[in-house]
Short mmCIF file of C-alpha atoms in Angstrom, two decimals:
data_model
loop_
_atom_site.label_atom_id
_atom_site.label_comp_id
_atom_site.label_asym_id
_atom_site.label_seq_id
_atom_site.Cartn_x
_atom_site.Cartn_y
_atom_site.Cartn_z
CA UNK Q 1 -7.39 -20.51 10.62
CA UNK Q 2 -8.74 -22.95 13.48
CA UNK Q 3 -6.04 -23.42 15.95
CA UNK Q 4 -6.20 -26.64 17.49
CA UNK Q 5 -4.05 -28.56 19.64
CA UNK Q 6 -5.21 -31.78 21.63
CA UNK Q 7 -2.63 -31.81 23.81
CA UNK Q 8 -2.20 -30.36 27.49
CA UNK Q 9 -0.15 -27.73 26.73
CA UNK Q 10 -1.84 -24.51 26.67
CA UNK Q 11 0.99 -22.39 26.75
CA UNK Q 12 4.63 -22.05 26.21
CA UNK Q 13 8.17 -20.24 27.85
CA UNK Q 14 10.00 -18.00 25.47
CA UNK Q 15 13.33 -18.62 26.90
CA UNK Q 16 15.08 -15.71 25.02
CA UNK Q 17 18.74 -14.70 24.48
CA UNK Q 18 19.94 -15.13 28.47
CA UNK Q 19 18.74 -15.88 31.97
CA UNK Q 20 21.02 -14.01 33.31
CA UNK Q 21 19.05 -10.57 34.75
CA UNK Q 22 21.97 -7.94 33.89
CA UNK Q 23 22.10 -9.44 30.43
CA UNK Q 24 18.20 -8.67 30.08
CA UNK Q 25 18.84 -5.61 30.52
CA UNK Q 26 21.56 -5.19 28.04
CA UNK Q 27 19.64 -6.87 25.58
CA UNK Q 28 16.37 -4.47 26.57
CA UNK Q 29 18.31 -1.48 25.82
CA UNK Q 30 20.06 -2.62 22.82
CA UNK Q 31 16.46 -4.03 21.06
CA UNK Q 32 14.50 -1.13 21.95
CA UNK Q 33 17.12 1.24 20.56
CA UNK Q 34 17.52 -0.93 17.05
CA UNK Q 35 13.38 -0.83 17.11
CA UNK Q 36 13.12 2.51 17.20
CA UNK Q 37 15.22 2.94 14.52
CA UNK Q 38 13.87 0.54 12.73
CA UNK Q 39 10.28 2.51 13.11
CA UNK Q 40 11.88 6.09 12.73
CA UNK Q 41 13.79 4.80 9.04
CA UNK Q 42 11.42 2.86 7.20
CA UNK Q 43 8.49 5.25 8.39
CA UNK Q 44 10.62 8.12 7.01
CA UNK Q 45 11.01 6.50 4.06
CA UNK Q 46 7.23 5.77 3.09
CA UNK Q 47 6.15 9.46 4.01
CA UNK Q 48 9.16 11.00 2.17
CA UNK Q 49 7.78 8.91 -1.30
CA UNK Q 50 4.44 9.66 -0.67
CA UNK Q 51 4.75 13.10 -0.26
CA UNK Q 52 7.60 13.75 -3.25
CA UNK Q 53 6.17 13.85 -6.39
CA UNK Q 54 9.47 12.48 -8.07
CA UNK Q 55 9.40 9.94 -6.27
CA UNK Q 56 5.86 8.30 -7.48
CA UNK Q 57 7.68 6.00 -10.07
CA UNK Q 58 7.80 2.08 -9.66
CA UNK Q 59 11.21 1.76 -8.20
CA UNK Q 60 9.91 4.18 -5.31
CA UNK Q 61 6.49 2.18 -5.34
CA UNK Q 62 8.12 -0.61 -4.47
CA UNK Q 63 10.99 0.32 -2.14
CA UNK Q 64 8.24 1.99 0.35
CA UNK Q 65 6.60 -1.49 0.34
CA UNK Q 66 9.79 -2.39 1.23
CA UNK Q 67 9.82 -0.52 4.29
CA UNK Q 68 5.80 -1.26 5.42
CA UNK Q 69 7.09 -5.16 5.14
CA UNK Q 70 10.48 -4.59 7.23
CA UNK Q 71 8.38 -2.64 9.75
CA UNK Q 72 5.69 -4.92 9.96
CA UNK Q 73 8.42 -8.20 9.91
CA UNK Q 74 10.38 -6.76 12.96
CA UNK Q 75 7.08 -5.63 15.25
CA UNK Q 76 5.84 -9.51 14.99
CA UNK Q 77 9.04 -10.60 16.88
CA UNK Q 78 10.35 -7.21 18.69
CA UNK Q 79 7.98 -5.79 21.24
CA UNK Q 80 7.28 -9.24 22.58
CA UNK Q 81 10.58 -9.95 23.26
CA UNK Q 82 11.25 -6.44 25.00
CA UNK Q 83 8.65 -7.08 27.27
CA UNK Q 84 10.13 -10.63 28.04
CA UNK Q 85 13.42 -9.03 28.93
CA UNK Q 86 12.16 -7.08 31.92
CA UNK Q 87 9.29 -9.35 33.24
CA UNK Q 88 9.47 -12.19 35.39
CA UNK Q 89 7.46 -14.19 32.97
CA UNK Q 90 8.03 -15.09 29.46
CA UNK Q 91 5.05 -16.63 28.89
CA UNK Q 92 2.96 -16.97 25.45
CA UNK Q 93 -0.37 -18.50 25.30
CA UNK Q 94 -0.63 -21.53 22.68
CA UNK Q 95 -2.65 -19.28 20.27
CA UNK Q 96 -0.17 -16.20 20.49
CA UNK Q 97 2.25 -18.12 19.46
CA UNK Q 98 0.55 -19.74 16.60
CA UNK Q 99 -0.22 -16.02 15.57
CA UNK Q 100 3.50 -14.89 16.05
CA UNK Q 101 4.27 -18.15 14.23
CA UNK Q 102 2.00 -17.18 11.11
CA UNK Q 103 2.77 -13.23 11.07
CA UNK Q 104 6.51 -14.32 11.01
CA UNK Q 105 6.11 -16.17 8.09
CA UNK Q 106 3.71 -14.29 6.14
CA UNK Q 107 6.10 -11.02 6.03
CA UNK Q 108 8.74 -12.95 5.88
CA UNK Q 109 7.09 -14.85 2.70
CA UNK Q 110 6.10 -11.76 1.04
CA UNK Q 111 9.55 -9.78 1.66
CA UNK Q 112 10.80 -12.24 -0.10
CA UNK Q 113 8.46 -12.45 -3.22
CA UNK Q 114 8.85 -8.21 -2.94
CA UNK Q 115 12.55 -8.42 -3.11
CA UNK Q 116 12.31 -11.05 -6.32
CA UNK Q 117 9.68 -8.23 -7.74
CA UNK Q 118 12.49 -5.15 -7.07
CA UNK Q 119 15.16 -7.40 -9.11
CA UNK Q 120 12.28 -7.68 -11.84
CA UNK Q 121 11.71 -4.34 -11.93
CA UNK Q 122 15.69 -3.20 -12.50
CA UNK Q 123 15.91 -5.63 -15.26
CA UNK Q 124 13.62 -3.95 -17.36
CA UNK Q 125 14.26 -0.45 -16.26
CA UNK Q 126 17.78 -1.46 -17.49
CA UNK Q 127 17.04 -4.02 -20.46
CA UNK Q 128 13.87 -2.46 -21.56
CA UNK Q 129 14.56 1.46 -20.90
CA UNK Q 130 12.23 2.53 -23.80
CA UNK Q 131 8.84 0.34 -22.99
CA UNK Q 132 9.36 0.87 -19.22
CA UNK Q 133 6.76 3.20 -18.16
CA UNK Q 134 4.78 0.93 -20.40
CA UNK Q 135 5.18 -2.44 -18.69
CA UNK Q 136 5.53 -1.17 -15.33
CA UNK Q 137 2.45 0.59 -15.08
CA UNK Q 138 0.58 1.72 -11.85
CA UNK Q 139 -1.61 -1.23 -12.55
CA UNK Q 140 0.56 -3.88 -13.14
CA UNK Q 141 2.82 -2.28 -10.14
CA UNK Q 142 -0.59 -2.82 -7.91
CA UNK Q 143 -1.03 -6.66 -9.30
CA UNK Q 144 2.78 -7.38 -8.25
CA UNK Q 145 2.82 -6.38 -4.89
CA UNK Q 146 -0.76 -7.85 -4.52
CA UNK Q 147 0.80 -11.09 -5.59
CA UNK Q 148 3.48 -10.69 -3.16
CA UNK Q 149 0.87 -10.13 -0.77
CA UNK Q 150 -1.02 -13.06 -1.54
CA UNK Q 151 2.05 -15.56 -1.83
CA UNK Q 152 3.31 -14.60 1.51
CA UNK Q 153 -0.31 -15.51 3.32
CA UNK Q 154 0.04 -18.91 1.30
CA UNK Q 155 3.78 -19.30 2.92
CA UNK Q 156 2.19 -18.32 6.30
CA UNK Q 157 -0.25 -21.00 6.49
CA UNK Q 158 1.79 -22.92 4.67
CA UNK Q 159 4.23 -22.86 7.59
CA UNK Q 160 1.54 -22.78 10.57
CA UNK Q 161 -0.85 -25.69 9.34
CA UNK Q 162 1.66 -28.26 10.11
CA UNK Q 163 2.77 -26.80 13.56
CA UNK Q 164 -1.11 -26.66 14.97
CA UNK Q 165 -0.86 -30.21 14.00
CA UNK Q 166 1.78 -31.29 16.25
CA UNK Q 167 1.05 -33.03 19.21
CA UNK Q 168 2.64 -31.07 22.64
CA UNK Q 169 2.91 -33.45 26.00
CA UNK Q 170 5.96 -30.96 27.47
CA UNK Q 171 8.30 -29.46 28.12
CA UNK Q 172 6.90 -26.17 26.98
CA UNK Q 173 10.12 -24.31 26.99
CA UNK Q 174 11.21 -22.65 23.68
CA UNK Q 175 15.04 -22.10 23.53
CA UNK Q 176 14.58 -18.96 21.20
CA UNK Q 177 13.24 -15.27 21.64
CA UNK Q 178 9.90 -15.66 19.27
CA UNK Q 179 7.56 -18.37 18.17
CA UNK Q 180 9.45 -20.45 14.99
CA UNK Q 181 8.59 -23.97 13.27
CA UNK Q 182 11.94 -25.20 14.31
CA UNK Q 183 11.34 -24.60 17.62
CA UNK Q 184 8.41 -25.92 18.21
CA UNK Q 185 9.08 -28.61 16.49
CA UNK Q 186 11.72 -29.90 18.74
CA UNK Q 187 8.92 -29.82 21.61
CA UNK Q 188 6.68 -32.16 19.90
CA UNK Q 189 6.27 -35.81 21.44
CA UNK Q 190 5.94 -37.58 18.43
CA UNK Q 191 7.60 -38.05 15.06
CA UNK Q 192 7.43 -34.27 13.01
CA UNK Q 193 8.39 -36.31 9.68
CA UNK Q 194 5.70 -34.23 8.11
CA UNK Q 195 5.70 -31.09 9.66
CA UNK Q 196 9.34 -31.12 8.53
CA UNK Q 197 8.85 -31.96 5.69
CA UNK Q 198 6.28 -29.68 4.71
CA UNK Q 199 8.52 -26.93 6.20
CA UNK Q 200 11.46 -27.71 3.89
CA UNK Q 201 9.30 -28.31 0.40
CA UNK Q 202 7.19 -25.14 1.41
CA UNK Q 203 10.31 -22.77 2.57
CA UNK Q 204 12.86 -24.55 -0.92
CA UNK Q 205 9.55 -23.63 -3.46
CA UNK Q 206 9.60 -19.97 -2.42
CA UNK Q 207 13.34 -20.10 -2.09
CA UNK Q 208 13.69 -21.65 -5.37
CA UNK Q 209 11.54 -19.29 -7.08
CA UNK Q 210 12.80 -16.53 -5.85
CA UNK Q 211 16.04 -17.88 -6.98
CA UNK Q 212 15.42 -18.70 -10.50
CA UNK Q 213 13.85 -15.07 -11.02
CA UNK Q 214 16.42 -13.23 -9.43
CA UNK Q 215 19.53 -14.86 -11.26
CA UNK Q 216 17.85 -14.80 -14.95
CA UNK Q 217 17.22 -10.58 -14.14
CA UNK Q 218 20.86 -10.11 -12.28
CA UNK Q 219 22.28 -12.46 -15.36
CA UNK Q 220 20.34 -10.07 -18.29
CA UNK Q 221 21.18 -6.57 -16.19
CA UNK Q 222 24.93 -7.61 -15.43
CA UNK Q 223 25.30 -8.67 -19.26
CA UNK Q 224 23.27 -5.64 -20.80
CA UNK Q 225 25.66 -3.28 -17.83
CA UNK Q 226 28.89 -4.44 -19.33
CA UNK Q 227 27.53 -3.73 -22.77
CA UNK Q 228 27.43 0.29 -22.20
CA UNK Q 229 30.00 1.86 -23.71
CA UNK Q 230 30.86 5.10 -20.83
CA UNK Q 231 32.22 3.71 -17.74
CA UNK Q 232 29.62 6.61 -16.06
CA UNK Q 233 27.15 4.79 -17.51
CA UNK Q 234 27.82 1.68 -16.48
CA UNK Q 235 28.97 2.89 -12.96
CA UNK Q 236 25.51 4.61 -12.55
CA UNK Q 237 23.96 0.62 -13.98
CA UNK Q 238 25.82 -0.87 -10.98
CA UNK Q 239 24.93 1.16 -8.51
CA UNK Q 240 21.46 1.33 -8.98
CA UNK Q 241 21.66 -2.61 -8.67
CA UNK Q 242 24.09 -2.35 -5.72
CA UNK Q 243 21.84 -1.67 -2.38
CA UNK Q 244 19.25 -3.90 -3.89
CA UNK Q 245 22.41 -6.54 -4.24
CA UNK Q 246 23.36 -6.14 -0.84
CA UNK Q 247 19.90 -6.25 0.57
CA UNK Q 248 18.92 -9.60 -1.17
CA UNK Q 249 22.13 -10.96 0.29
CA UNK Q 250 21.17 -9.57 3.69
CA UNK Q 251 17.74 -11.38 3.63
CA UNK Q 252 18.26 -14.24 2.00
CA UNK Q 253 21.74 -15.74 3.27
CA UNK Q 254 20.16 -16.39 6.79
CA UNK Q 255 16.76 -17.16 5.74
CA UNK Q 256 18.15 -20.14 3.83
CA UNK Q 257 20.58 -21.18 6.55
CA UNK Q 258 17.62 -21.08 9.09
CA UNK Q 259 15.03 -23.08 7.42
CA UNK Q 260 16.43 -25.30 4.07
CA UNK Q 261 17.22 -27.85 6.79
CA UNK Q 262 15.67 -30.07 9.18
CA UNK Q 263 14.14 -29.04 12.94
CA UNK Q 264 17.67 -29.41 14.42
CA UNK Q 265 19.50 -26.76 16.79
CA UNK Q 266 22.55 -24.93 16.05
CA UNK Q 267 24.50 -22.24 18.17
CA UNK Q 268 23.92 -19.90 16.22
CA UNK Q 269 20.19 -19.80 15.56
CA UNK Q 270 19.64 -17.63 17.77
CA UNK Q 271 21.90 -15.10 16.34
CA UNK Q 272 20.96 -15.69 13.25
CA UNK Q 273 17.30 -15.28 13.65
CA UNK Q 274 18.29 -11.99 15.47
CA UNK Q 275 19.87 -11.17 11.94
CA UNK Q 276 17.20 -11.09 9.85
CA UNK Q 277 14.49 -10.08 12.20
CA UNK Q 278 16.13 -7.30 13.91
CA UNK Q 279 19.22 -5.98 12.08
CA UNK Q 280 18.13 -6.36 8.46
CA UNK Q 281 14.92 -4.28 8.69
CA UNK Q 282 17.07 -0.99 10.51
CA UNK Q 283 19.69 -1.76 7.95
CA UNK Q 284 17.73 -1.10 4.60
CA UNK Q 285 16.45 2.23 4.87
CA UNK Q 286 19.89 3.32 5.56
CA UNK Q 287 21.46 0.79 2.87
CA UNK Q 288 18.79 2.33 0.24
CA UNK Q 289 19.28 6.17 1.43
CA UNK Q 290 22.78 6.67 1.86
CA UNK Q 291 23.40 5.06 -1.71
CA UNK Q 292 20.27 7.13 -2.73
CA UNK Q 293 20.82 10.69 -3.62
CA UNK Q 294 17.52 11.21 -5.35
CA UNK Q 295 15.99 9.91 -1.55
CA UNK Q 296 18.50 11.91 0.31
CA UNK Q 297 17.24 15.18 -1.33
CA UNK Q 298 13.67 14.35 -0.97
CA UNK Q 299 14.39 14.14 2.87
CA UNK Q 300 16.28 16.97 2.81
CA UNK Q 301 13.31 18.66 1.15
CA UNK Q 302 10.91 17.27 3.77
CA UNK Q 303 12.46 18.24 6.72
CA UNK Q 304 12.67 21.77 5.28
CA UNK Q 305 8.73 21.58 4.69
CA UNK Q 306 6.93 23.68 7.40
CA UNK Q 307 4.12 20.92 6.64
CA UNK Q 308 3.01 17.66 4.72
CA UNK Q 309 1.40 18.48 1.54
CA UNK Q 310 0.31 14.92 0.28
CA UNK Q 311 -0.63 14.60 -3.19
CA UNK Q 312 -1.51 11.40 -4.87
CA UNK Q 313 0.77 8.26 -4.41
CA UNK Q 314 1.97 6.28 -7.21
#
C-alpha cells in the first residue's frame, strides 16, 4: 500500500500512558514483564502442539493459531511503547505509524474471524460428533484459517486506506501509547466524515459477522448440551465451551466499545486499548491451559523431554 500524505506532517508524538518520569518507569517494568509472558505462554503453547502427537486434532490446530495471532497482536503495539517509556523521544515517523496502524488491525481482524472459526469448530465437534473428523479435515482446517488470514488483511487496509487519506496540518501529538484510527483521526484538519465512517461500517461488518456466527453455534451447542442426559456429560460439554466463552468475551467486549463509535475520546481508552492489546494475549494461554488438562499433561510431558522430537503438525 502507497502511503501518502500531502500534508507537512512527517511525523508524530506518541504521548503514552504518563509524562510523569517515575511513572515511565513503572509502566516499563510492568509492560516488559506482561510481554514476556505473553512471549514465554503462547510460544509454549505452539511448540507443546506441535510436538504432541495428541494434540494434532483441529481444536489444537486452531488454538496454536490462537497463540501465533496473540503474539503477533501484542509485538505490533508492545516493544514500541517500552522503548517510549525510557527515551526522551516518543517519536514515530508518518509511515511507522501507518504500518503500526495496519499490523494493529490486521491481527486484530483476523483474531477475530479465528475466534468466530474456534466457536464453529465446537459446534460441530458437539452437534455433529460422528461426521467430525470428516468435516473438519486438515484441508478444510487449512482453508479456515487461510480465510481468517485473508479477512483480517482486508480489515487492515480496510482501516488504513482512509487514515493515509486524511489531511495532517498539526498538532502531531497522539494522546495514546500506539498508532489507532481514532487517534489520528482527531489530529486531522478537516472534516473525517468518511474516514469515520468507513471505520464504523468496516469495524460493525466484521463485528456483525462474527456475531451472527458465533450466537447461531453457542445457540445449537448450549441447546444440544442441555439435551445430554449425565450431568458428567454435560459438565464436560460446558467446559470445553467455557475458556473459549471467556476468551470471546475478553476480546470482543473492548474491541466493540473502542471502535462501534465515532473518533471521539473517552477516559478510558487508554485503558481499554491496554486491555485488549496487552492483557488479553498473556491471559489466554493461561485461560486455555489451566482449564486444559489434556494441554497441561502435554507440557508436563515436554518439560520432561531431554529434547524436541517434532513430528508432523496437524
Amino acid at each position: 500500500m502507497a502511503v501518502r500524505n500531502e500534508t507537512g506532517v512527517t511525523e508524530f508524538i506518541l504521548l503514552g500512558l504518563s509524562s510523569d518520569p517515575k511513572l515511565q518507569i513503572v509502566y516499563f517494568v510492568l509492560f516488559l514483564m506482561i510481554y514476556l509472558l505473553t512471549i514465554a505462554g503462547n510460544l509454549l503453547i505452539m511448540v507443546t502442539i506441535y510436538v504432541d502427537s495428541e494434540l494434532h486434532t483441529p481444536m489444537y490446530f486452531f488454538l496454536s493459531h490462537l497463540s501465533f495471532l496473540d503474539l503477533g497482536f501484542s509485538t505490533v503495539a508492545v516493544p514500541k511503547s517500552l522503548a517510549n517509556f525510557v527515551s526522551q523521544s516518543r517519536i514515530i515517523s508518518f509511515r511507522d505509524c501507518i504500518a503500526q496502524l495496519f499490523f494493529m488491525h490486521f491481527f486484530g481482524g483476523a483474531e477475530c474471524l479465528h475466534l468466530t472459526l474456534m466457536a464453529y469448530d465446537r459446534y460441530v465437534a458437539i452437534c455433529n460428533p460422528l461426521r467430525y473428523t470428516t468435516i473438519m479435515s486438515r484441508r478444510i482446517c487449512l482453508l479456515l484459517v487461510v480465510s481468517t488470514w485473508v479477512g483480517g488483511l482486508m480489515h487492515g487496509f480496510g482501516q488504513t486506506f482512509p487514515a493515509i487519506q486524511l489531511p495532517f496540518c498539526g498538532p502531531n501529538e497522539i494522546d495514546h501509547f500506539f498508532c489507532d484510527t481514532h487517534a489520528l483521526s482527531l489530529l486531522a484538519c478537516s472534516r473525517t466524515f468518511f474516514s469515520e465512517t468507513a471505520d464504523i461500517i468496516n469495524s460493525g461488518t466484521l463485528a456483525l459477522s462474527s456475531f451472527v456466527v458465533l450466537s447461531i453455534s453457542y445457540s445449537y451447542i448450549i441447546s444440544t448440551i442441555l439435551k445430554i442426559r449425565s450431568a458428567e456429560g454435560r459438565q464436560k460439554a460446558f467446559s470445553t465451551c467455557a475458556s473459549h466463552i471467556l476468551v470471546v468475551t475478553l476480546f470482543f467486549a473492548p474491541m466493540v466499545f473502542m471502535y462501534m463509535r465515532p473518533s471521539v475520546t473517552f477516559p478510558a481508552d487508554k485503558l481499554v486499548s491496554g486491555f485488549y492489546t496487552i492483557i488479553t494475549p498473556v491471559l489466554n494461554p493461561f485461560i486455555y491451559t489451566l482449564r486444559n488438562e489434556k494441554v497441561k499433561k502435554s507440557i508436563k510431558r515436554l518439560r520432561g523431554r531431554k529434547g524436541f522430537l517434532c513430528g508432523d503438525a496437524y
